[in-house]
Amino acid sequence: MRTRWRSAAVAAAALGLVVSPVGAGAGAAYAWGAAAPAWPAVTVPAPDPTPAAEEFPQLTPAVARELDAAIRKVLTEAKVPGVIVALSAPGKGTYVRAFGVADESTGMPMSPGLNTRIGSETKTFTVTALLQLVDDGKVGLDDPIGKYVDGVPNGDRITLRELAGMRSGLFNYSADEDFGRAFLTDPGRPFTPQQLLAYSFKHPVLFEPNAKFDYSNTNLILLGLVVEKVTGLRLDDYINREVVAAAGLKHTLFPVGAEFPSPHAQGYTDQTLSGKTANATDWNPSWGWAAGAMISNLSDLRSWAKTVATGTLLKPATQAERLKVVPSLPGAGYGLGIFNVQGWIGHNGSLPGYQSLTVYLPGPQATLVVLLNTDTDYRGSAPSTLFGQAITKIVTPGHVFTLPAQPVTGH
């Protein structure tokens, strides 16, 4: 999910989540400096999270034509430059398509092999790294963050579990007005984790630890620092070696700056000081760090969807802890760095210029990945969520991926 803001003529983007997933988009938006609204407690998906494989259709040419039409409709209505989609399930076939353009200035078409920035899907990698350390007995989920990082408000009481589950009460640094201005004034500048935390810690905590769900990128910055302290390695080095390589991913990386391997699409955003659309392709994602800086591609994310949802890199008991979701938004629950949206397990991502959605439906072992080169909302909803909804209405009508539009304050 992500947070979007407007203050006067200023806009800032915060990574992705809030359930728009997978919009992490559907973008929760709050005025700069305002506390996020309290979401009502809800029951997580009524549908059976493990539908029978028979409930997923054969991806026949007729179904493909229906998917093509639904995706093109969203592409046109939401004014998305380009989108890549992959949908598959064992024994049901595979649907892979690219629509629209990767570069509006040249007309270069989107294609399935392009690299992309994945925003808050980074959280699934960071939390996997943390849970590997739990498996190794090097950290405990119920350890207080103060054991590893000094100076955290309520640090003696906020646990690593509460950070991973977005229940810490810490202010989201990317919703801070000073951060937004600093970032959008110079999108190429690097940020350190300590600088990001400083934007958060100048605000009072929003609530007591574990009192409720509130999406905050601050939580993941702290978990990244835990991984670094315990392993003695830089977070990018650890994740690239122990998570990315261990999962067999060939085109996924945690960058240290603005590097962006070719080929990739140009990314377009309206998260600018003027509110006008800009090309954000080479903006430095260090401001997202452990919460949203990573890069991947379609083939890797199709593999990662199953790895993260089934716990391939973890002990079964640890994966079970990850998947214990608590209500977050209507129809959705959040576990440890992962969503369950109407039975679809995974995460979305959003940061200036790009959105992504990578989810897995356990029963039919179905995988859905959506990658697009804009983060501009359409009528209050993240386009990644709109694509996910349109696709799942066709193939899994009992498990429609949908998240409610989030309130936008300050427009």
mmCIF file of C-alpha atoms in Angstrom:
data_model
loop_
_atom_site.group_PDB
_atom_site.id
_atom_site.type_symbol
_atom_site.label_atom_id
_atom_site.label_comp_id
_atom_site.label_asym_id
_atom_site.label_seq_id
_atom_site.Cartn_x
_atom_site.Cartn_y
_atom_site.Cartn_z
ATOM 1 C CA MET A 1 0.000 0.000 0.000
ATOM 2 C CA ARG A 2 1.049 3.548 -0.106
ATOM 3 C CA THR A 3 0.232 6.897 1.308
ATOM 4 C CA ARG A 4 -0.516 9.881 -0.878
ATOM 5 C CA TRP A 5 -0.709 13.450 0.224
ATOM 6 C CA ARG A 6 -1.494 16.875 -0.991
ATOM 7 C CA SER A 7 -0.629 19.938 1.077
ATOM 8 C CA ALA A 8 -1.129 23.256 -0.601
ATOM 9 C CA ALA A 9 0.439 22.638 -3.995
ATOM 10 C CA VAL A 10 2.731 19.985 -2.631
ATOM 11 C CA ALA A 11 2.348 16.262 -3.104
ATOM 12 C CA ALA A 12 4.355 13.383 -1.766
ATOM 13 C CA ALA A 13 4.268 9.683 -2.294
ATOM 14 C CA ALA A 14 4.886 7.087 0.261
ATOM 15 C CA LEU A 15 5.429 3.579 -0.612
ATOM 16 C CA GLY A 16 3.039 1.255 -1.109
ATOM 17 C CA LEU A 17 0.501 -0.193 0.835
ATOM 18 C CA VAL A 18 -2.551 0.340 2.161
ATOM 19 C CA VAL A 19 -4.403 -1.813 0.809
ATOM 20 C CA SER A 20 -4.973 -1.078 -2.226
ATOM 21 C CA PRO A 21 -3.054 -3.749 -2.990
ATOM 22 C CA VAL A 22 -2.865 -4.216 -3.505
ATOM 23 C CA GLY A 23 -2.828 -1.021 -4.249
ATOM 24 C CA ALA A 24 -0.627 -0.561 -1.859
ATOM 25 C CA GLY A 25 -1.917 1.137 -3.194
ATOM 26 C CA ALA A 26 -5.278 2.030 -3.309
ATOM 27 C CA GLY A 27 -3.680 4.578 -1.690
ATOM 28 C CA ALA A 28 -4.313 5.639 1.741
ATOM 29 C CA ALA A 29 -3.972 9.264 1.731
ATOM 30 C CA TYR A 30 -3.600 11.531 4.644
ATOM 31 C CA ALA A 31 -2.763 15.182 4.914
ATOM 32 C CA TRP A 32 0.846 15.776 5.784
ATOM 33 C CA GLY A 33 1.350 15.650 9.495
ATOM 34 C CA ALA A 34 -2.072 14.171 10.178
ATOM 35 C CA ALA A 35 -2.579 10.910 11.999
ATOM 36 C CA ALA A 36 -3.935 8.089 9.892
ATOM 37 C CA PRO A 37 -7.613 7.414 10.479
ATOM 38 C CA ALA A 38 -8.604 4.477 12.641
ATOM 39 C CA TRP A 39 -10.020 1.722 10.476
ATOM 40 C CA PRO A 40 -12.952 -0.220 11.900
ATOM 41 C CA ALA A 41 -12.353 -3.788 12.904
ATOM 42 C CA VAL A 42 -13.564 -6.147 10.217
ATOM 43 C CA THR A 43 -13.681 -9.843 9.604
ATOM 44 C CA VAL A 44 -11.119 -11.097 7.149
ATOM 45 C CA PRO A 45 -12.427 -12.812 4.054
ATOM 46 C CA ALA A 46 -15.500 -14.821 4.349
ATOM 47 C CA PRO A 47 -14.535 -16.952 1.336
ATOM 48 C CA ASP A 48 -12.648 -20.171 1.952
ATOM 49 C CA PRO A 49 -8.960 -19.220 1.586
ATOM 50 C CA THR A 50 -8.189 -22.537 -0.100
ATOM 51 C CA PRO A 51 -10.759 -23.011 -2.889
ATOM 52 C CA ALA A 52 -10.680 -26.207 -4.853
ATOM 53 C CA ALA A 53 -8.588 -26.262 -7.991
ATOM 54 C CA GLU A 54 -11.779 -26.893 -9.982
ATOM 55 C CA GLU A 55 -12.885 -23.350 -9.150
ATOM 56 C CA PHE A 56 -10.113 -21.946 -11.332
ATOM 57 C CA PRO A 57 -10.950 -22.107 -15.048
ATOM 58 C CA GLN A 58 -8.929 -23.427 -17.914
ATOM 59 C CA LEU A 59 -7.195 -20.439 -19.482
ATOM 60 C CA THR A 60 -8.668 -21.124 -22.896
ATOM 61 C CA PRO A 61 -8.535 -18.720 -25.851
ATOM 62 C CA ALA A 62 -12.061 -17.634 -24.962
ATOM 63 C CA VAL A 63 -11.061 -16.804 -21.375
ATOM 64 C CA ALA A 64 -7.948 -15.047 -22.681
ATOM 65 C CA ARG A 65 -10.093 -12.856 -24.913
ATOM 66 C CA GLU A 66 -12.265 -11.963 -21.938
ATOM 67 C CA LEU A 67 -9.192 -11.083 -19.881
ATOM 68 C CA ASP A 68 -7.756 -9.041 -22.762
ATOM 69 C CA ALA A 69 -10.935 -6.967 -22.959
ATOM 70 C CA ALA A 70 -11.133 -6.390 -19.189
ATOM 71 C CA ILE A 71 -7.486 -5.343 -18.948
ATOM 72 C CA ARG A 72 -7.718 -3.022 -21.951
ATOM 73 C CA LYS A 73 -10.794 -1.406 -20.392
ATOM 74 C CA VAL A 74 -8.907 -0.572 -17.186
ATOM 75 C CA LEU A 75 -5.866 0.550 -19.178
ATOM 76 C CA THR A 76 -7.973 2.998 -21.157
ATOM 77 C CA GLU A 77 -10.226 4.283 -18.384
ATOM 78 C CA ALA A 78 -7.431 4.751 -15.822
ATOM 79 C CA LYS A 79 -5.091 6.206 -18.463
ATOM 80 C CA VAL A 80 -2.317 3.727 -17.615
ATOM 81 C CA PRO A 81 0.579 3.913 -20.117
ATOM 82 C CA GLY A 82 1.374 0.204 -20.008
ATOM 83 C CA VAL A 83 0.778 -2.975 -18.028
ATOM 84 C CA ILE A 84 2.164 -6.521 -17.937
ATOM 85 C CA VAL A 85 0.034 -9.388 -16.596
ATOM 86 C CA ALA A 86 0.782 -13.034 -15.821
ATOM 87 C CA LEU A 87 -1.857 -15.472 -14.584
ATOM 88 C CA SER A 88 -1.438 -19.223 -14.205
ATOM 89 C CA ALA A 89 -2.334 -22.333 -12.222
ATOM 90 C CA PRO A 90 -1.086 -25.920 -12.529
ATOM 91 C CA GLY A 91 -3.059 -27.801 -15.166
ATOM 92 C CA LYS A 92 -5.017 -24.687 -16.124
ATOM 93 C CA GLY A 93 -2.638 -23.032 -18.558
ATOM 94 C CA THR A 94 -0.779 -19.740 -18.545
ATOM 95 C CA TYR A 95 -1.824 -16.260 -19.599
ATOM 96 C CA VAL A 96 0.951 -13.715 -20.164
ATOM 97 C CA ARG A 97 0.235 -10.408 -21.864
ATOM 98 C CA ALA A 98 1.666 -6.910 -22.238
ATOM 99 C CA PHE A 99 -0.490 -3.911 -23.144
ATOM 100 C CA GLY A 100 0.260 -0.285 -23.899
ATOM 101 C CA VAL A 101 3.597 1.478 -23.991
ATOM 102 C CA ALA A 102 6.746 1.378 -21.904
ATOM 103 C CA ASP A 103 7.844 4.817 -23.089
ATOM 104 C CA GLU A 104 5.352 7.500 -24.030
ATOM 105 C CA SER A 105 7.978 9.565 -25.839
ATOM 106 C CA THR A 106 9.076 6.797 -28.209
ATOM 107 C CA GLY A 107 6.020 4.544 -28.260
ATOM 108 C CA MET A 108 8.127 1.521 -27.241
ATOM 109 C CA PRO A 109 5.636 -1.191 -26.313
ATOM 110 C CA MET A 110 5.460 -2.886 -22.955
ATOM 111 C CA SER A 111 6.877 -6.413 -22.963
ATOM 112 C CA PRO A 112 6.991 -9.224 -20.371
ATOM 113 C CA GLY A 113 10.788 -9.088 -20.006
ATOM 114 C CA LEU A 114 11.070 -5.572 -18.589
ATOM 115 C CA ASN A 115 12.511 -4.877 -15.149
ATOM 116 C CA THR A 116 10.436 -2.764 -12.758
ATOM 117 C CA ARG A 117 10.541 -1.071 -9.381
ATOM 118 C CA ILE A 118 8.308 -3.037 -7.001
ATOM 119 C CA GLY A 119 7.786 -0.593 -4.123
ATOM 120 C CA SER A 120 6.259 -2.176 -1.051
ATOM 121 C CA GLU A 121 6.629 -5.697 -2.352
ATOM 122 C CA THR A 122 10.094 -5.146 -0.875
ATOM 123 C CA LYS A 123 8.460 -5.705 2.499
ATOM 124 C CA THR A 124 7.952 -9.379 1.716
ATOM 125 C CA PHE A 125 11.712 -9.740 1.190
ATOM 126 C CA THR A 126 12.679 -7.790 4.318
ATOM 127 C CA VAL A 127 10.279 -9.728 6.518
ATOM 128 C CA THR A 128 11.468 -13.004 4.995
ATOM 129 C CA ALA A 129 15.016 -12.023 5.986
ATOM 130 C CA LEU A 130 13.827 -11.321 9.520
ATOM 131 C CA LEU A 131 11.971 -14.634 9.731
ATOM 132 C CA GLN A 132 15.059 -16.502 8.544
ATOM 133 C CA LEU A 133 16.858 -15.043 11.551
ATOM 134 C CA VAL A 134 13.984 -16.245 13.732
ATOM 135 C CA ASP A 135 14.501 -19.733 12.300
ATOM 136 C CA ASP A 136 18.210 -19.464 13.099
ATOM 137 C CA GLY A 137 17.436 -18.531 16.706
ATOM 138 C CA LYS A 138 19.152 -15.160 16.332
ATOM 139 C CA VAL A 139 16.073 -13.020 16.996
ATOM 140 C CA GLY A 140 12.649 -13.568 18.518
ATOM 141 C CA LEU A 141 9.419 -12.165 17.122
ATOM 142 C CA ASP A 142 8.457 -10.969 20.565
ATOM 143 C CA ASP A 143 11.766 -9.226 21.226
ATOM 144 C CA PRO A 144 11.365 -5.481 21.798
ATOM 145 C CA ILE A 145 12.853 -3.309 19.070
ATOM 146 C CA GLY A 146 14.778 -1.458 21.762
ATOM 147 C CA LYS A 147 16.968 -4.544 22.132
ATOM 148 C CA TYR A 148 18.411 -3.798 18.694
ATOM 149 C CA VAL A 149 17.817 -0.094 17.942
ATOM 150 C CA ASP A 150 18.173 2.761 20.424
ATOM 151 C CA GLY A 151 15.922 5.784 20.594
ATOM 152 C CA VAL A 152 12.671 4.253 19.318
ATOM 153 C CA PRO A 153 9.556 5.699 21.001
ATOM 154 C CA ASN A 154 8.023 2.884 23.075
ATOM 155 C CA GLY A 155 11.023 0.834 22.002
ATOM 156 C CA ASP A 156 10.955 -1.190 25.193
ATOM 157 C CA ARG A 157 7.419 -2.374 24.410
ATOM 158 C CA ILE A 158 7.059 -2.509 20.606
ATOM 159 C CA THR A 159 7.973 -5.991 19.403
ATOM 160 C CA LEU A 160 9.396 -7.153 16.102
ATOM 161 C CA ARG A 161 6.096 -8.958 15.515
ATOM 162 C CA GLU A 162 4.167 -5.710 15.917
ATOM 163 C CA LEU A 163 6.497 -3.923 13.518
ATOM 164 C CA ALA A 164 6.084 -6.629 10.863
ATOM 165 C CA GLY A 165 2.321 -6.670 11.403
ATOM 166 C CA MET A 166 1.889 -2.883 11.156
ATOM 167 C CA ARG A 167 0.669 -2.594 14.737
ATOM 168 C CA SER A 168 3.426 -0.525 16.333
ATOM 169 C CA GLY A 169 1.739 2.880 16.498
ATOM 170 C CA LEU A 170 4.835 4.612 15.098
ATOM 171 C CA PHE A 171 4.236 7.553 12.760
ATOM 172 C CA ASN A 172 4.847 6.834 9.077
ATOM 173 C CA TYR A 173 7.895 8.913 8.101
ATOM 174 C CA SER A 174 6.716 9.140 4.505
ATOM 175 C CA ALA A 175 3.612 11.016 5.675
ATOM 176 C CA ASP A 176 5.758 13.772 7.191
ATOM 177 C CA GLU A 177 5.517 17.128 5.414
ATOM 178 C CA ASP A 178 9.219 17.922 5.735
ATOM 179 C CA PHE A 179 10.123 14.553 4.262
ATOM 180 C CA GLY A 180 7.744 15.064 1.358
ATOM 181 C CA ARG A 181 9.203 18.440 0.489
ATOM 182 C CA ALA A 182 12.778 17.204 0.832
ATOM 183 C CA PHE A 183 12.157 14.229 -1.420
ATOM 184 C CA LEU A 184 10.158 15.983 -4.118
ATOM 185 C CA THR A 185 12.491 18.968 -4.211
ATOM 186 C CA ASP A 186 15.352 16.613 -5.102
ATOM 187 C CA PRO A 187 14.071 13.124 -6.061
ATOM 188 C CA GLY A 188 17.605 11.988 -6.827
ATOM 189 C CA ARG A 189 18.965 12.552 -3.344
ATOM 190 C CA PRO A 190 19.851 9.591 -1.120
ATOM 191 C CA PHE A 191 18.349 9.089 2.332
ATOM 192 C CA THR A 192 19.842 7.059 5.170
ATOM 193 C CA PRO A 193 17.694 4.891 7.444
ATOM 194 C CA GLN A 194 18.539 7.192 10.344
ATOM 195 C CA GLN A 195 17.297 10.232 8.425
ATOM 196 C CA LEU A 196 14.040 8.456 7.639
ATOM 197 C CA LEU A 197 13.505 7.500 11.273
ATOM 198 C CA ALA A 198 14.127 11.083 12.355
ATOM 199 C CA TYR A 199 11.119 12.208 10.288
ATOM 200 C CA SER A 200 9.002 9.665 12.149
ATOM 201 C CA PHE A 201 10.294 10.074 15.667
ATOM 202 C CA LYS A 202 9.622 13.808 15.846
ATOM 203 C CA HIS A 203 5.918 12.881 15.901
ATOM 204 C CA PRO A 204 4.142 11.383 18.918
ATOM 205 C CA VAL A 205 3.158 7.733 18.693
ATOM 206 C CA LEU A 206 -0.349 7.231 17.331
ATOM 207 C CA PHE A 207 -1.468 4.493 19.742
ATOM 208 C CA GLU A 208 -0.207 1.874 22.170
ATOM 209 C CA PRO A 209 1.643 -1.125 20.738
ATOM 210 C CA ASN A 210 -0.687 -3.726 19.218
ATOM 211 C CA ALA A 211 -3.790 -1.584 19.744
ATOM 212 C CA LYS A 212 -4.716 -1.611 16.067
ATOM 213 C CA PHE A 213 -3.478 -1.834 12.488
ATOM 214 C CA ASP A 214 -1.875 1.225 10.902
ATOM 215 C CA TYR A 215 0.360 0.935 7.868
ATOM 216 C CA SER A 216 3.717 2.596 8.472
ATOM 217 C CA ASN A 217 6.892 2.361 6.429
ATOM 218 C CA THR A 218 8.784 3.280 9.614
ATOM 219 C CA ASN A 219 8.227 -0.277 10.845
ATOM 220 C CA LEU A 220 10.181 -1.801 7.975
ATOM 221 C CA ILE A 221 13.086 0.615 8.291
ATOM 222 C CA LEU A 222 13.499 -0.601 11.848
ATOM 223 C CA LEU A 223 13.308 -4.253 10.817
ATOM 224 C CA GLY A 224 15.972 -3.609 8.178
ATOM 225 C CA LEU A 225 18.240 -2.218 10.881
ATOM 226 C CA VAL A 226 17.609 -5.331 12.998
ATOM 227 C CA VAL A 227 18.725 -7.557 10.118
ATOM 228 C CA GLU A 228 21.875 -5.468 9.692
ATOM 229 C CA LYS A 229 22.764 -5.508 13.382
ATOM 230 C CA VAL A 230 22.233 -9.224 13.826
ATOM 231 C CA THR A 231 23.990 -10.328 10.639
ATOM 232 C CA GLY A 232 26.731 -7.704 10.514
ATOM 233 C CA LEU A 233 25.924 -7.224 6.813
ATOM 234 C CA ARG A 234 24.332 -4.415 4.868
ATOM 235 C CA LEU A 235 20.668 -5.130 4.273
ATOM 236 C CA ASP A 236 21.038 -5.122 0.494
ATOM 237 C CA ASP A 237 23.883 -7.639 0.679
ATOM 238 C CA TYR A 238 21.984 -9.947 3.028
ATOM 239 C CA ILE A 239 18.731 -9.881 1.063
ATOM 240 C CA ASN A 240 20.438 -10.279 -2.303
ATOM 241 C CA ARG A 241 22.365 -13.300 -1.043
ATOM 242 C CA GLU A 242 20.155 -15.022 1.527
ATOM 243 C CA VAL A 243 16.705 -14.276 0.130
ATOM 244 C CA VAL A 244 16.927 -13.410 -3.575
ATOM 245 C CA ALA A 245 19.631 -15.926 -4.521
ATOM 246 C CA ALA A 246 18.222 -18.570 -2.154
ATOM 247 C CA ALA A 247 14.866 -18.261 -3.906
ATOM 248 C CA GLY A 248 16.499 -18.750 -7.298
ATOM 249 C CA LEU A 249 15.574 -15.293 -8.553
ATOM 250 C CA LYS A 250 17.778 -14.046 -11.394
ATOM 251 C CA HIS A 251 16.449 -10.563 -12.079
ATOM 252 C CA THR A 252 15.656 -9.257 -8.592
ATOM 253 C CA LEU A 253 17.882 -6.954 -6.600
ATOM 254 C CA PHE A 254 18.026 -4.587 -3.681
ATOM 255 C CA PRO A 255 19.753 -1.510 -5.159
ATOM 256 C CA VAL A 256 22.035 0.766 -3.179
ATOM 257 C CA GLY A 257 21.090 3.878 -5.166
ATOM 258 C CA ALA A 258 19.114 4.834 -8.247
ATOM 259 C CA GLU A 259 20.546 2.068 -10.450
ATOM 260 C CA PHE A 260 17.897 0.420 -12.623
ATOM 261 C CA PRO A 261 18.990 -2.433 -14.904
ATOM 262 C CA SER A 262 17.854 -2.328 -18.515
ATOM 263 C CA PRO A 263 15.506 -3.047 -20.093
ATOM 264 C CA HIS A 264 12.850 -1.227 -18.112
ATOM 265 C CA ALA A 265 9.779 0.887 -18.720
ATOM 266 C CA GLN A 266 9.676 4.611 -18.079
ATOM 267 C CA GLY A 267 7.608 5.368 -14.970
ATOM 268 C CA TYR A 268 5.108 8.228 -14.739
ATOM 269 C CA THR A 269 3.807 9.903 -11.587
ATOM 270 C CA ASP A 270 1.671 12.837 -10.472
ATOM 271 C CA GLN A 271 3.410 12.832 -7.087
ATOM 272 C CA THR A 272 5.231 16.098 -7.765
ATOM 273 C CA LEU A 273 5.510 19.542 -6.207
ATOM 274 C CA SER A 274 3.342 20.984 -8.979
ATOM 275 C CA GLY A 275 0.952 18.067 -9.248
ATOM 276 C CA LYS A 276 1.848 17.704 -12.936
ATOM 277 C CA THR A 277 2.857 14.321 -14.301
ATOM 278 C CA ALA A 278 6.608 13.688 -14.386
ATOM 279 C CA ASN A 279 8.957 10.902 -15.427
ATOM 280 C CA ALA A 280 10.161 9.240 -12.197
ATOM 281 C CA THR A 281 12.185 6.430 -13.764
ATOM 282 C CA ASP A 282 15.519 7.477 -12.286
ATOM 283 C CA TRP A 283 14.316 8.821 -8.940
ATOM 284 C CA ASN A 284 16.357 7.408 -6.077
ATOM 285 C CA PRO A 285 14.342 4.788 -4.143
ATOM 286 C CA SER A 286 16.638 4.894 -1.095
ATOM 287 C CA TRP A 287 13.858 6.743 0.722
ATOM 288 C CA GLY A 288 11.967 3.440 0.663
ATOM 289 C CA TRP A 289 14.956 1.263 1.661
ATOM 290 C CA ALA A 290 13.700 -1.840 3.512
ATOM 291 C CA ALA A 291 10.112 -0.775 2.875
ATOM 292 C CA GLY A 292 10.208 -0.285 -0.875
ATOM 293 C CA ALA A 293 13.474 0.048 -2.809
ATOM 294 C CA MET A 294 13.693 -3.263 -4.681
ATOM 295 C CA ILE A 295 13.613 -4.128 -8.393
ATOM 296 C CA SER A 296 12.341 -7.302 -10.088
ATOM 297 C CA ASN A 297 10.616 -8.585 -13.216
ATOM 298 C CA LEU A 298 7.625 -10.676 -14.221
ATOM 299 C CA SER A 299 9.280 -14.090 -14.283
ATOM 300 C CA ASP A 300 10.903 -13.652 -10.880
ATOM 301 C CA LEU A 301 7.734 -12.349 -9.265
ATOM 302 C CA ARG A 302 5.725 -15.274 -10.622
ATOM 303 C CA SER A 303 8.158 -17.541 -8.776
ATOM 304 C CA TRP A 304 8.312 -15.337 -5.671
ATOM 305 C CA ALA A 305 4.504 -15.324 -5.344
ATOM 306 C CA LYS A 306 4.505 -19.012 -4.418
ATOM 307 C CA THR A 307 7.737 -18.862 -2.420
ATOM 308 C CA VAL A 308 6.504 -16.151 -0.085
ATOM 309 C CA ALA A 309 2.937 -17.489 0.215
ATOM 310 C CA THR A 310 3.975 -21.069 0.949
ATOM 311 C CA GLY A 311 7.095 -20.376 3.005
ATOM 312 C CA THR A 312 9.669 -22.226 0.928
ATOM 313 C CA LEU A 313 12.558 -20.413 2.654
ATOM 314 C CA LEU A 314 11.210 -20.832 6.191
ATOM 315 C CA LYS A 315 10.322 -23.489 8.721
ATOM 316 C CA PRO A 316 6.614 -24.390 8.621
ATOM 317 C CA ALA A 317 5.971 -23.014 12.111
ATOM 318 C CA THR A 318 7.547 -19.695 11.209
ATOM 319 C CA GLN A 319 5.549 -19.448 7.994
ATOM 320 C CA ALA A 320 2.417 -20.138 10.037
ATOM 321 C CA GLU A 321 3.238 -17.125 12.187
ATOM 322 C CA ARG A 322 3.659 -15.011 9.059
ATOM 323 C CA LEU A 323 0.219 -15.993 7.777
ATOM 324 C CA LYS A 324 -1.691 -15.264 11.009
ATOM 325 C CA VAL A 325 -3.579 -12.287 9.649
ATOM 326 C CA VAL A 326 -5.492 -9.736 11.676
ATOM 327 C CA PRO A 327 -8.177 -7.436 10.259
ATOM 328 C CA SER A 328 -6.710 -4.424 8.518
ATOM 329 C CA LEU A 329 -9.181 -3.092 5.970
ATOM 330 C CA PRO A 330 -12.589 -4.344 4.851
ATOM 331 C CA GLY A 331 -12.135 -7.729 3.204
ATOM 332 C CA ALA A 332 -8.428 -7.855 3.950
ATOM 333 C CA GLY A 333 -6.155 -9.081 6.697
ATOM 334 C CA TYR A 334 -2.466 -8.418 7.271
ATOM 335 C CA GLY A 335 -0.011 -10.917 8.692
ATOM 336 C CA LEU A 336 3.734 -10.352 9.012
ATOM 337 C CA GLY A 337 4.581 -8.273 5.953
ATOM 338 C CA ILE A 338 1.899 -9.958 3.865
ATOM 339 C CA PHE A 339 -1.766 -9.537 2.933
ATOM 340 C CA ASN A 340 -4.691 -11.901 2.620
ATOM 341 C CA VAL A 341 -7.246 -10.228 0.351
ATOM 342 C CA GLN A 342 -10.280 -12.466 -0.195
ATOM 343 C CA GLY A 343 -8.004 -15.507 -0.070
ATOM 344 C CA TRP A 344 -5.261 -14.084 -2.324
ATOM 345 C CA ILE A 345 -1.985 -13.990 -0.368
ATOM 346 C CA GLY A 346 0.832 -11.596 -1.196
ATOM 347 C CA HIS A 347 1.536 -7.882 -1.442
ATOM 348 C CA ASN A 348 1.253 -4.888 -3.673
ATOM 349 C CA GLY A 349 3.731 -2.134 -4.293
ATOM 350 C CA SER A 350 3.623 1.504 -5.270
ATOM 351 C CA LEU A 351 6.164 4.272 -5.496
ATOM 352 C CA PRO A 352 6.500 7.185 -7.902
ATOM 353 C CA GLY A 353 6.149 5.886 -11.455
ATOM 354 C CA TYR A 354 5.356 2.230 -10.790
ATOM 355 C CA GLN A 355 2.867 -0.157 -9.200
ATOM 356 C CA SER A 356 2.863 -3.899 -8.808
ATOM 357 C CA LEU A 357 0.712 -6.698 -7.451
ATOM 358 C CA THR A 358 1.966 -10.222 -6.710
ATOM 359 C CA VAL A 359 -0.504 -12.664 -5.152
ATOM 360 C CA TYR A 360 -1.134 -16.401 -4.796
ATOM 361 C CA LEU A 361 -4.369 -18.342 -4.257
ATOM 362 C CA PRO A 362 -3.513 -21.541 -2.351
ATOM 363 C CA GLY A 363 -6.270 -23.971 -3.404
ATOM 364 C CA PRO A 364 -5.708 -23.921 -7.160
ATOM 365 C CA GLN A 365 -2.103 -22.756 -6.613
ATOM 366 C CA ALA A 366 -2.881 -19.810 -8.851
ATOM 367 C CA THR A 367 -0.432 -16.948 -9.318
ATOM 368 C CA LEU A 368 -1.265 -13.427 -10.461
ATOM 369 C CA VAL A 369 1.310 -10.728 -11.172
ATOM 370 C CA VAL A 370 0.456 -7.239 -12.452
ATOM 371 C CA LEU A 371 3.143 -4.647 -13.267
ATOM 372 C CA LEU A 372 2.457 -1.122 -14.541
ATOM 373 C CA ASN A 373 4.372 2.068 -15.180
ATOM 374 C CA THR A 374 2.339 4.654 -13.304
ATOM 375 C CA ASP A 375 1.190 5.179 -9.724
ATOM 376 C CA THR A 376 -1.448 7.790 -10.569
ATOM 377 C CA ASP A 377 -4.784 6.933 -8.975
ATOM 378 C CA TYR A 378 -8.018 6.676 -10.897
ATOM 379 C CA ARG A 379 -11.055 7.945 -9.015
ATOM 380 C CA GLY A 380 -9.367 7.295 -5.702
ATOM 381 C CA SER A 381 -8.253 3.745 -6.462
ATOM 382 C CA ALA A 382 -4.827 2.419 -7.350
ATOM 383 C CA PRO A 383 -4.737 1.111 -10.911
ATOM 384 C CA SER A 384 -3.003 -2.078 -9.737
ATOM 385 C CA THR A 385 -6.058 -2.815 -7.610
ATOM 386 C CA LEU A 386 -8.373 -2.112 -10.542
ATOM 387 C CA PHE A 387 -6.472 -4.574 -12.721
ATOM 388 C CA GLY A 388 -6.467 -7.182 -9.949
ATOM 389 C CA GLN A 389 -10.192 -6.770 -9.455
ATOM 390 C CA ALA A 390 -11.008 -6.972 -13.162
ATOM 391 C CA ILE A 391 -8.922 -10.119 -13.640
ATOM 392 C CA THR A 392 -10.145 -12.011 -10.570
ATOM 393 C CA LYS A 393 -13.791 -11.227 -11.336
ATOM 394 C CA ILE A 394 -13.315 -13.377 -14.409
ATOM 395 C CA VAL A 395 -11.229 -16.279 -13.091
ATOM 396 C CA THR A 396 -12.125 -16.439 -9.370
ATOM 397 C CA PRO A 397 -15.507 -14.734 -8.860
ATOM 398 C CA GLY A 398 -15.664 -16.157 -5.343
ATOM 399 C CA HIS A 399 -12.323 -14.549 -4.528
ATOM 400 C CA VAL A 400 -12.331 -11.116 -6.120
ATOM 401 C CA PHE A 401 -9.255 -9.125 -5.278
ATOM 402 C CA THR A 402 -10.636 -5.799 -4.189
ATOM 403 C CA LEU A 403 -9.835 -3.142 -1.683
ATOM 404 C CA PRO A 404 -11.934 -0.122 -0.841
ATOM 405 C CA ALA A 405 -10.831 3.295 -1.994
ATOM 406 C CA GLN A 406 -9.078 5.073 0.814
ATOM 407 C CA PRO A 407 -9.999 8.556 2.052
ATOM 408 C CA VAL A 408 -7.881 11.373 0.697
ATOM 409 C CA THR A 409 -7.396 14.343 2.980
ATOM 410 C CA GLY A 410 -6.154 17.716 1.854
ATOM 411 C CA HIS A 411 -6.934 17.631 -1.875
#
